Amino acid sequence: MARQLRAEQTRATIVGAAADLFDRRGYESTSLSEIVAHAGVTKGALYFHFAAKEDLAHAIMEIQSTTSRRLATELAARGYTALESLMRLTFGMARLCEEGPVLRAGLRLAAGGVPVRPPLPHPFTEWREIATSRLLDAVRQSDVHPDIDVASVAHTLVCSIVGTRLVSGALEPAGRQPRRLAEMWHILIRGMVPVTRRARYVTLAARLERETPTP
């Protein structure tokens, strides 16, 4: 049992080190030797868990997928409306991105075109599916106009979130991310939420911005 625990801890250390380097330098610019040095492990320890750099990228994107699905499920179970659940999911993922490098690295890997191994879905495909499900429920709950193209809005939402993250990360301090998310939601709310329900979600966006911790 102790040996298994040490192996799990070593694997987590390697994944964390790889994620930190992928996030800061990019996938192509990071070598396995650099990951070994950054993790403070031997090459043998790394190769025991990961045969190639691609395996590390896959492990990071698996964690990203599990995290986003788990958070979406938890929020859906709390009794929020579908639209509030979706909004909270975007701010929740932003918060988790600041708490460690793995989700940030997963986004950079996905945006950088690193191949995703089946059956793991591409992160952007998975996020569109989650957004589509929540938006369809929001239409049924009358929080979103019934005549909107849900697939188009889900696609636009994912593009906006990814683009906001990447552009803000390149041009602004990390602390601006919650504000940019709130601005994105203000625009989307005005376009898809009926006037009679709009104030509630504009207020929610502002509250989530304030509640999201920044580095």
PDB file of N, CA and C in Angstrom, residues 7 18 69 85 89 95 110 125 136 141 150 177:
ATOM      1  N   ALA A   7       3.980   5.693  -5.505  1.00  0.00           N
ATOM      2  CA  ALA A   7       3.903   5.712  -6.969  1.00  0.00           C
ATOM      3  C   ALA A   7       2.878   6.728  -7.441  1.00  0.00           C
ATOM      4  N   ALA A  18       5.031  18.697 -15.514  1.00  0.00           N
ATOM      5  CA  ALA A  18       4.807  18.799 -16.964  1.00  0.00           C
ATOM      6  C   ALA A  18       3.786  19.885 -17.267  1.00  0.00           C
ATOM      7  N   ARG A  69     -16.309  17.861 -16.095  1.00  0.00           N
ATOM      8  CA  ARG A  69     -17.519  17.048 -15.971  1.00  0.00           C
ATOM      9  C   ARG A  69     -17.996  16.973 -14.532  1.00  0.00           C
ATOM     10  N   SER A  85     -26.366  27.553 -13.654  1.00  0.00           N
ATOM     11  CA  SER A  85     -25.404  26.460 -13.560  1.00  0.00           C
ATOM     12  C   SER A  85     -24.297  26.627 -14.593  1.00  0.00           C
ATOM     13  N   LEU A  89     -20.402  27.409 -13.869  1.00  0.00           N
ATOM     14  CA  LEU A  89     -19.382  26.491 -14.387  1.00  0.00           C
ATOM     15  C   LEU A  89     -18.225  27.264 -15.006  1.00  0.00           C
ATOM     16  N   ARG A  95     -11.674  29.779 -11.797  1.00  0.00           N
ATOM     17  CA  ARG A  95     -11.069  29.718 -10.469  1.00  0.00           C
ATOM     18  C   ARG A  95     -10.085  28.554 -10.376  1.00  0.00           C
ATOM     19  N   ALA A 110      -4.999  21.995 -25.747  1.00  0.00           N
ATOM     20  CA  ALA A 110      -6.147  21.915 -26.652  1.00  0.00           C
ATOM     21  C   ALA A 110      -6.086  22.988 -27.714  1.00  0.00           C
ATOM     22  N   THR A 125     -14.975  20.112 -27.828  1.00  0.00           N
ATOM     23  CA  THR A 125     -16.192  19.350 -28.147  1.00  0.00           C
ATOM     24  C   THR A 125     -16.978  19.040 -26.882  1.00  0.00           C
ATOM     25  N   LEU A 136     -30.266  24.146 -23.741  1.00  0.00           N
ATOM     26  CA  LEU A 136     -31.555  23.542 -24.066  1.00  0.00           C
ATOM     27  C   LEU A 136     -32.473  23.549 -22.844  1.00  0.00           C
ATOM     28  N   GLN A 141     -36.768  26.366 -19.545  1.00  0.00           N
ATOM     29  CA  GLN A 141     -37.070  27.119 -18.333  1.00  0.00           C
ATOM     30  C   GLN A 141     -37.409  28.578 -18.624  1.00  0.00           C
ATOM     31  N   VAL A 150     -29.406  27.057 -30.541  1.00  0.00           N
ATOM     32  CA  VAL A 150     -28.661  26.612 -29.365  1.00  0.00           C
ATOM     33  C   VAL A 150     -27.261  26.142 -29.726  1.00  0.00           C
ATOM     34  N   GLN A 177      -9.128  38.154 -15.350  1.00  0.00           N
ATOM     35  CA  GLN A 177      -9.946  37.116 -15.975  1.00  0.00           C
ATOM     36  C   GLN A 177     -11.399  37.116 -15.508  1.00  0.00           C
TER      37      GLN A 177
END
